[in-house]
Short mmCIF file of C-alpha atoms in Angstrom, two decimals:
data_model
loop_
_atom_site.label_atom_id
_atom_site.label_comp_id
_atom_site.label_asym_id
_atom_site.label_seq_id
_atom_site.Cartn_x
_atom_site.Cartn_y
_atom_site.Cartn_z
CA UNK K 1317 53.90 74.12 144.00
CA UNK K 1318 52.29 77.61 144.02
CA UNK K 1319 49.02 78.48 144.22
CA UNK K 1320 47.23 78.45 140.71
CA UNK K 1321 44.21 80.76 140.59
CA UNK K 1322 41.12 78.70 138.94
CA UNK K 1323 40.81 82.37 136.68
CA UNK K 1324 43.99 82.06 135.34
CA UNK K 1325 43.82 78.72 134.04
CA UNK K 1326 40.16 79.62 132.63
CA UNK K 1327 42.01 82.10 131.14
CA UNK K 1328 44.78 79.96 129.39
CA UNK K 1329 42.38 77.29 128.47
CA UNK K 1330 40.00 79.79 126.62
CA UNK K 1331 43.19 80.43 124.42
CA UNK K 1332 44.23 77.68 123.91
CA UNK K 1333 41.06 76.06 122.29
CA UNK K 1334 40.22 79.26 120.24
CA UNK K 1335 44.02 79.26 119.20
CA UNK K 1336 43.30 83.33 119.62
CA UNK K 1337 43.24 86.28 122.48
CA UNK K 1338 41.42 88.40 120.76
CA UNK K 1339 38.39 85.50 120.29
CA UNK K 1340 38.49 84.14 123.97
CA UNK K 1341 38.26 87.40 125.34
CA UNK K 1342 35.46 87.95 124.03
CA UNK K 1343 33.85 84.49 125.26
CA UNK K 1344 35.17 85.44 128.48
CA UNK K 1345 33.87 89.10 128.14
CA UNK K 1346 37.06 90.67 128.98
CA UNK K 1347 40.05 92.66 126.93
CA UNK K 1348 42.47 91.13 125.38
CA UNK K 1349 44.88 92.82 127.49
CA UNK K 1350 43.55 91.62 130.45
CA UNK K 1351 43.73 87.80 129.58
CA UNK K 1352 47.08 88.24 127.90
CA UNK K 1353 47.95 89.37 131.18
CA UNK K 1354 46.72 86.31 133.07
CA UNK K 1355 48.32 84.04 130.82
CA UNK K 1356 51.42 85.22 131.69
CA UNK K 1357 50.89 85.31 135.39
CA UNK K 1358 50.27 81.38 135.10
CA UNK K 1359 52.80 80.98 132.83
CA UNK K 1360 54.91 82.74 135.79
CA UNK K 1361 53.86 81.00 138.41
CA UNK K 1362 54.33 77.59 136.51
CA UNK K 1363 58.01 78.39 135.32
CA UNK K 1364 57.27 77.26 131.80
CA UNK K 1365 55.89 78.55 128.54
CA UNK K 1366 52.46 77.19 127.72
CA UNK K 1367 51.58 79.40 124.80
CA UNK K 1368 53.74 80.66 121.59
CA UNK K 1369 52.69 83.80 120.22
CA UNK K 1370 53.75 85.66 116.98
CA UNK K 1371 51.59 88.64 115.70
CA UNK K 1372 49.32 86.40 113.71
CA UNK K 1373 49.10 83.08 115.29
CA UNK K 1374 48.74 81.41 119.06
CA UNK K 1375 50.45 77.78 119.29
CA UNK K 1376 50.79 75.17 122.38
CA UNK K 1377 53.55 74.89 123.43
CA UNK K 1378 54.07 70.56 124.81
CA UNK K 1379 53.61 71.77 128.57
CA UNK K 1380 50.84 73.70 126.88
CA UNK K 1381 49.21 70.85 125.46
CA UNK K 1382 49.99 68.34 128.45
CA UNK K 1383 48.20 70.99 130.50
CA UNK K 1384 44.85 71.40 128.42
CA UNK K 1385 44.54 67.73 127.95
CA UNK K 1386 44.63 67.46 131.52
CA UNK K 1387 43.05 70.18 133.23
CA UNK K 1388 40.45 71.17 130.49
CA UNK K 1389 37.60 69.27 131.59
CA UNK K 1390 38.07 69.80 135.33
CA UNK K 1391 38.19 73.01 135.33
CA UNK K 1392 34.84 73.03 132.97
CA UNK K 1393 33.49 71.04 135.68
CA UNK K 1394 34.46 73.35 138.62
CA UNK K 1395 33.29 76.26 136.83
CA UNK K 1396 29.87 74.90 135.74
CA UNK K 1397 29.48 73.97 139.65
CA UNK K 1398 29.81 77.07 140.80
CA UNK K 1399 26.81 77.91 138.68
CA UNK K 1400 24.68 75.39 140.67
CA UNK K 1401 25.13 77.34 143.73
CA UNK K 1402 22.54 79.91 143.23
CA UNK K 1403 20.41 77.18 141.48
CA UNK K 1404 17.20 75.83 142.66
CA UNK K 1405 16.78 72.00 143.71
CA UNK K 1406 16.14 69.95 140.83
CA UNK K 1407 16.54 72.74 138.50
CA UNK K 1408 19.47 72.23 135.59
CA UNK K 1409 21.73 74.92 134.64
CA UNK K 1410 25.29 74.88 132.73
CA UNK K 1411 26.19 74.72 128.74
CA UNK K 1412 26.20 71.76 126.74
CA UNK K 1413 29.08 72.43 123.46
CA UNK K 1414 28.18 70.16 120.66
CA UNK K 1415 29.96 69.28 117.36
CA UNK K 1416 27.44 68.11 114.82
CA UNK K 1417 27.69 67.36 110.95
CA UNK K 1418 25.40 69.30 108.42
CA UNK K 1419 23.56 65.80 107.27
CA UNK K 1420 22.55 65.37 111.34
CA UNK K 1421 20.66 68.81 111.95
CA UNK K 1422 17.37 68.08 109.98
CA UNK K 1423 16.92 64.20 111.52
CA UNK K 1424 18.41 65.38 114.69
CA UNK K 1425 18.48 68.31 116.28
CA UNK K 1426 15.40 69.60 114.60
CA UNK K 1427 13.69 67.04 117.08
CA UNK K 1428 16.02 66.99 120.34
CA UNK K 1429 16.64 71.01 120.77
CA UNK K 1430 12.92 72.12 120.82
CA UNK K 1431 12.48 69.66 123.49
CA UNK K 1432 15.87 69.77 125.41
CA UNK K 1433 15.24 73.61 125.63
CA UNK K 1434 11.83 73.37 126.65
CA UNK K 1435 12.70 71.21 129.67
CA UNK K 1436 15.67 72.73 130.62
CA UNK K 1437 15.82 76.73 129.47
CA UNK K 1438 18.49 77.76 131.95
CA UNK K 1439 21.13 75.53 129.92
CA UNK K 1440 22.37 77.08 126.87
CA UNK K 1441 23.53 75.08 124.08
CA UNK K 1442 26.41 75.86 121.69
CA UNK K 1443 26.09 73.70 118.35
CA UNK K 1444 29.19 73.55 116.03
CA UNK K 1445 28.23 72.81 112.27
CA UNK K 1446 30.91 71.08 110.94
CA UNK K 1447 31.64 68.02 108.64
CA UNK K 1448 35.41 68.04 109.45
CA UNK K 1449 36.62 65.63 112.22
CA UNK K 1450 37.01 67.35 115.32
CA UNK K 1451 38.57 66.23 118.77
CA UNK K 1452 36.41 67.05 121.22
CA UNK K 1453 38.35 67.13 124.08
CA UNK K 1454 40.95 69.05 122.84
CA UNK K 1455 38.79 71.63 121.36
CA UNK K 1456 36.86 71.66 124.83
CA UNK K 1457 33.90 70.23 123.32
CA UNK K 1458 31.39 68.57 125.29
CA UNK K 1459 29.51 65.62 123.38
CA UNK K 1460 29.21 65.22 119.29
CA UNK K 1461 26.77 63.72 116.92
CA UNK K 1462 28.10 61.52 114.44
CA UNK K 1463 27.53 58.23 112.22
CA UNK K 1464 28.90 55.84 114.54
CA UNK K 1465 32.11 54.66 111.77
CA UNK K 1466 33.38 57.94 113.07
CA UNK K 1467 33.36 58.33 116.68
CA UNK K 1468 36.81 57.02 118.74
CA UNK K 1469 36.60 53.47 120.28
CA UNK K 1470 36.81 54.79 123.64
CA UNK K 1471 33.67 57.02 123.48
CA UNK K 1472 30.36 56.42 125.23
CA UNK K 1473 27.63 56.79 122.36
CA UNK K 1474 23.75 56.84 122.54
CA UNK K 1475 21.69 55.85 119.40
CA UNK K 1476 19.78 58.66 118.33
CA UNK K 1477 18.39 57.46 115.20
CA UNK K 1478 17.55 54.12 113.30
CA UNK K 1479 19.80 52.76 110.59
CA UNK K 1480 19.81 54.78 107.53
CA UNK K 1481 20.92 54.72 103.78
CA UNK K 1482 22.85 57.26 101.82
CA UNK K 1483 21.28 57.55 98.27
CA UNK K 1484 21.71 59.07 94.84
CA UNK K 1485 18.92 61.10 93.56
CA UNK K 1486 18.11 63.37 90.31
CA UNK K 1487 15.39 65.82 89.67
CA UNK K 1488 13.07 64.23 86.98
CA UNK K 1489 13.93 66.92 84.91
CA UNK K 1490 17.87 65.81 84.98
CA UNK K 1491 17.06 62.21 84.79
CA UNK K 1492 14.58 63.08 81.49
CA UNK K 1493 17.49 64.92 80.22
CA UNK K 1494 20.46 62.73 80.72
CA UNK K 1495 18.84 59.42 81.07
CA UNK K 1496 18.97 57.23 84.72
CA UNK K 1497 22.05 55.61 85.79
CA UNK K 1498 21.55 51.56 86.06
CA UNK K 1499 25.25 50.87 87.95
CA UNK K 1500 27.69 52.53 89.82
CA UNK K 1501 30.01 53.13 87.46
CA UNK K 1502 27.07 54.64 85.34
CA UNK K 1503 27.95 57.89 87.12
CA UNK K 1504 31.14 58.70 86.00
CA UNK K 1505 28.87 59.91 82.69
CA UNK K 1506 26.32 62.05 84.75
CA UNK K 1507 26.88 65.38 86.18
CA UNK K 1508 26.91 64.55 89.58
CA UNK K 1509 27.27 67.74 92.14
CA UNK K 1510 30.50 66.81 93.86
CA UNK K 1511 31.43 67.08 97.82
CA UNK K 1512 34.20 68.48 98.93
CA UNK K 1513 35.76 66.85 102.21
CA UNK K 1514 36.13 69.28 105.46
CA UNK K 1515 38.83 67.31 107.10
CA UNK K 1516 41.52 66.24 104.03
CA UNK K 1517 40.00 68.73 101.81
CA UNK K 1518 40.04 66.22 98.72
CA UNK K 1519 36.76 65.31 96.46
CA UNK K 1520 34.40 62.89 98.48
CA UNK K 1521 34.02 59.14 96.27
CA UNK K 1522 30.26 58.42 96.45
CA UNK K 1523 30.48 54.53 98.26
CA UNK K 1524 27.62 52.30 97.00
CA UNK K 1525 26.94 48.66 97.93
CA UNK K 1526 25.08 45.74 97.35
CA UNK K 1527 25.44 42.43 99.10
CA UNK K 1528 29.22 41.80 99.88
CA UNK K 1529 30.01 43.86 97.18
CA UNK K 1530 30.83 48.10 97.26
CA UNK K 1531 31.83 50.64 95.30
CA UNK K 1532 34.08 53.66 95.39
CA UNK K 1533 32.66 56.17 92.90
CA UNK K 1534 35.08 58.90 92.00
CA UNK K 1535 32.51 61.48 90.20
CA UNK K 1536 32.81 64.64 88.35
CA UNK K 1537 30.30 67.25 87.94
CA UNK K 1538 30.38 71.33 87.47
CA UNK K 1539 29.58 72.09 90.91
CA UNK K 1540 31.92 71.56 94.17
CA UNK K 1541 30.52 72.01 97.52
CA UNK K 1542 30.29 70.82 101.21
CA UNK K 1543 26.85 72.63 101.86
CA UNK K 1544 23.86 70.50 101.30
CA UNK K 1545 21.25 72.90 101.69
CA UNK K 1546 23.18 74.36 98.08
CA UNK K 1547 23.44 70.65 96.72
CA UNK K 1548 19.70 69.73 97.40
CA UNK K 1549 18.20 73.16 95.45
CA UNK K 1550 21.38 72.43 92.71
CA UNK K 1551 19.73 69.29 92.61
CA UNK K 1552 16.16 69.98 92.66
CA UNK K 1553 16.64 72.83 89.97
CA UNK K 1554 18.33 69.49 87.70
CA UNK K 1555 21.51 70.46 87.21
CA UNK K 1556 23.39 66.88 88.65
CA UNK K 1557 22.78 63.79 90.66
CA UNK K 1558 23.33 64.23 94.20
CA UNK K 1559 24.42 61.64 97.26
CA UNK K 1560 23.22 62.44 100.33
CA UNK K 1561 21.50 60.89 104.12
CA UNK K 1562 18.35 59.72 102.84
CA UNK K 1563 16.22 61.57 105.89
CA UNK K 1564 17.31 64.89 104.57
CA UNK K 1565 15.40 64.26 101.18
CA UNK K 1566 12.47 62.82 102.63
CA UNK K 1567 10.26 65.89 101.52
CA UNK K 1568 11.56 66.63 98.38
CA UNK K 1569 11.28 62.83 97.61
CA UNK K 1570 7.06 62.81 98.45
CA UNK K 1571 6.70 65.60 96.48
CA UNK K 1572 8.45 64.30 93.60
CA UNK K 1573 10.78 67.10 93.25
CA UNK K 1574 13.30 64.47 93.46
CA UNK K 1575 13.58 60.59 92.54
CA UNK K 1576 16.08 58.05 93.72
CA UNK K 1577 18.44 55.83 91.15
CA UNK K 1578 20.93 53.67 92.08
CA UNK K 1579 18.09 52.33 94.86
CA UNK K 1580 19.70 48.64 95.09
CA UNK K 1581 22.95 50.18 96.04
CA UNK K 1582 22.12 52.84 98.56
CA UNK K 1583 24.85 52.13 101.24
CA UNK K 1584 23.46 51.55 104.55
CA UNK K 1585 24.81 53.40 107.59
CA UNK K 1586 24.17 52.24 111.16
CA UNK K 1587 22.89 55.67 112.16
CA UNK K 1588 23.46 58.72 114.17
CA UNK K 1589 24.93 58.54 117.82
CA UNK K 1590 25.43 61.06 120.53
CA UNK K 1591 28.83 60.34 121.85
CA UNK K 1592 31.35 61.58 124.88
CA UNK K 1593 34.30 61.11 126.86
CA UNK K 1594 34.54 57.29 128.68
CA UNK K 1595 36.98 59.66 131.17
CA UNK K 1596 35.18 63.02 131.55
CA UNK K 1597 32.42 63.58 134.71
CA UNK K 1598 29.57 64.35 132.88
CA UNK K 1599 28.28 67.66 133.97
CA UNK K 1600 24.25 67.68 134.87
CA UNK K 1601 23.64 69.70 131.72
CA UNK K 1602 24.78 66.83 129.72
CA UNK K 1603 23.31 64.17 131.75
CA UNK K 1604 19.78 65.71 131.14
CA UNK K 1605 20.84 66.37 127.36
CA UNK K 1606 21.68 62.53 126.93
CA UNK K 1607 18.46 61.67 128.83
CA UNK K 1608 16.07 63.92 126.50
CA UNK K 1609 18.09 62.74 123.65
CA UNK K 1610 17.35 58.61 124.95
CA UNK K 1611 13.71 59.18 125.27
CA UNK K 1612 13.27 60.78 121.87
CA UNK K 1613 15.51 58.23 120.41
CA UNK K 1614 12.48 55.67 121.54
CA UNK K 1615 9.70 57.66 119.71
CA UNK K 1616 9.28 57.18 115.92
CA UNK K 1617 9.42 60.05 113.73
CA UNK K 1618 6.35 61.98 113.02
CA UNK K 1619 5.53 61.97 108.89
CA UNK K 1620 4.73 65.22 107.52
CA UNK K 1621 1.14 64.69 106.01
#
């Protein structure tokens, strides 16, 4: 087979994770023109269409997909190495692409960045707030953060946190108001502030549990979001209940801005685990993220006040 230029497959793998020319050239720092070009020199030189393009959307085409499944993380690799030419010994340099969901940046990444960054400020770091599921090999992600109920079987994962709870909480001006719920089903006569799921897009059941036994709580309430920086200051100000990772609340709950109901049935999650391809080479940028993320994982949190 011909000769296939390591820029032009760069090229095709930009666009095909960013499903766009017009937003990989600009990762790549190029024209649009240019890379629409090299796409179709590979596409060429490979006798086969890899991309389908109409004046609105970019689609894979199955060689397309067969070919960024395969050759997305190796060419990642080859193109952080040559990076590491110029690089002193000992000295890390590279990216690190992370997916993480909104309830993991306070009890997370507030901790591991400041630290990674110190240590290693030639790496840069790309962090992806999401709460929807995302594939990270296909999207040409490097690691994720995630409870561990939703991370792949095949994945490596490193703890980063303890176990945890999810909880139910009210301002005490709601719970004055509207009284305090005393079971799960309680709810479905509170205003509770409702979540809206990222992936399916459907309203999020608040799951409960107590010994053997859970719950499925289908609540209503007058506000809809995803964002939990909106639900906690909804929630503060009294207007619903809210469910959420218990660390997030941890300062609203000392200062009594909030209280916790429903205690006894908190649902108990294992934690939060940094996780990657069993397959992939790990790159030395993510081999020193998972090691600063493993040594903080050891250390207990520091309590405000």
């Amino acid at each position: 087979m011909a000769f296939t230029p390591l820029n032009a497959l760069n090229s095709f793998i930009a666009v095909a994770r960013r499903r766009s020319f017009a937003a990989a050239a600009r990762d790549l720092g190029v024209s649009t023109s240019a890379l629409s070009q090299s796409v179709r020199q590979l596409e060429a030189r490979l006798g086969v269409t890899l991309l389908t393009r109409t004046s609105r959307t970019v689609a894979l085409t199955d060689a397309g997909q067969r070919l960024l499944e395969n050759a997305g993380a190796a060419v990642d690799q080859a193109v952080e190495s040559l990076k590491t030419v110029s690089v002193r010994p000992g000295e890390v340099t590279g990216r690190v692409r992370l997916t993480v969901p909104s309830t993991a940046v306070t009890p997370v990444l507030a901790r591991l960045l400041p630290r990674f960054i110190e240590r290693h400020p030639r790496v840069e770091v790309e962090v992806r707030v999401e709460n929807r599921f995302v594939n990270i090999v296909a999207e040409g992600l490097d690691a994720g953060i995630r409870l561990t109920e939703a991370i792949e079987r095949d994945m490596i994962q490193v703890r980063l946190t303890e176990p945890g709870r999810f909880v139910v909480a009210g301002a005490p001006s709601y719970l004055a108001r509207r009284g305090t719920p005393e079971r799960p089903q309680d709810l479905l006569q509170h205003d509770c502030l409702c979540i809206r799921s990222s992936t399916h897009g459907g309203l999020y059941a608040w799951e409960l549990e107590r010994g053997r036994k859970s719950w499925r709580v289908p609540v209503r309430g007058t506000v809809t979001t995803n964002d939990p920086e909106l639900m906690r200051a909804l929630a503060v100000a009294g207007v619903g209940l809210l469910y959420m990772f218990e660390p997030e609340l941890q300062d609203d709950l000392r200062g009594g801005r909030l209280r916790l109901v429903l205690e006894p049935y908190a649902a108990a999650v294992p934690g939060f685990f940094l996780y990657f391809p069993s397959r992939a080479q790990v790159s030395p940028a993510l081999r020193a993220f998972v090691d600063v993320a493993r040594e903080l994982a050891g250390k207990p949190r520091q309590r405000a006040g």
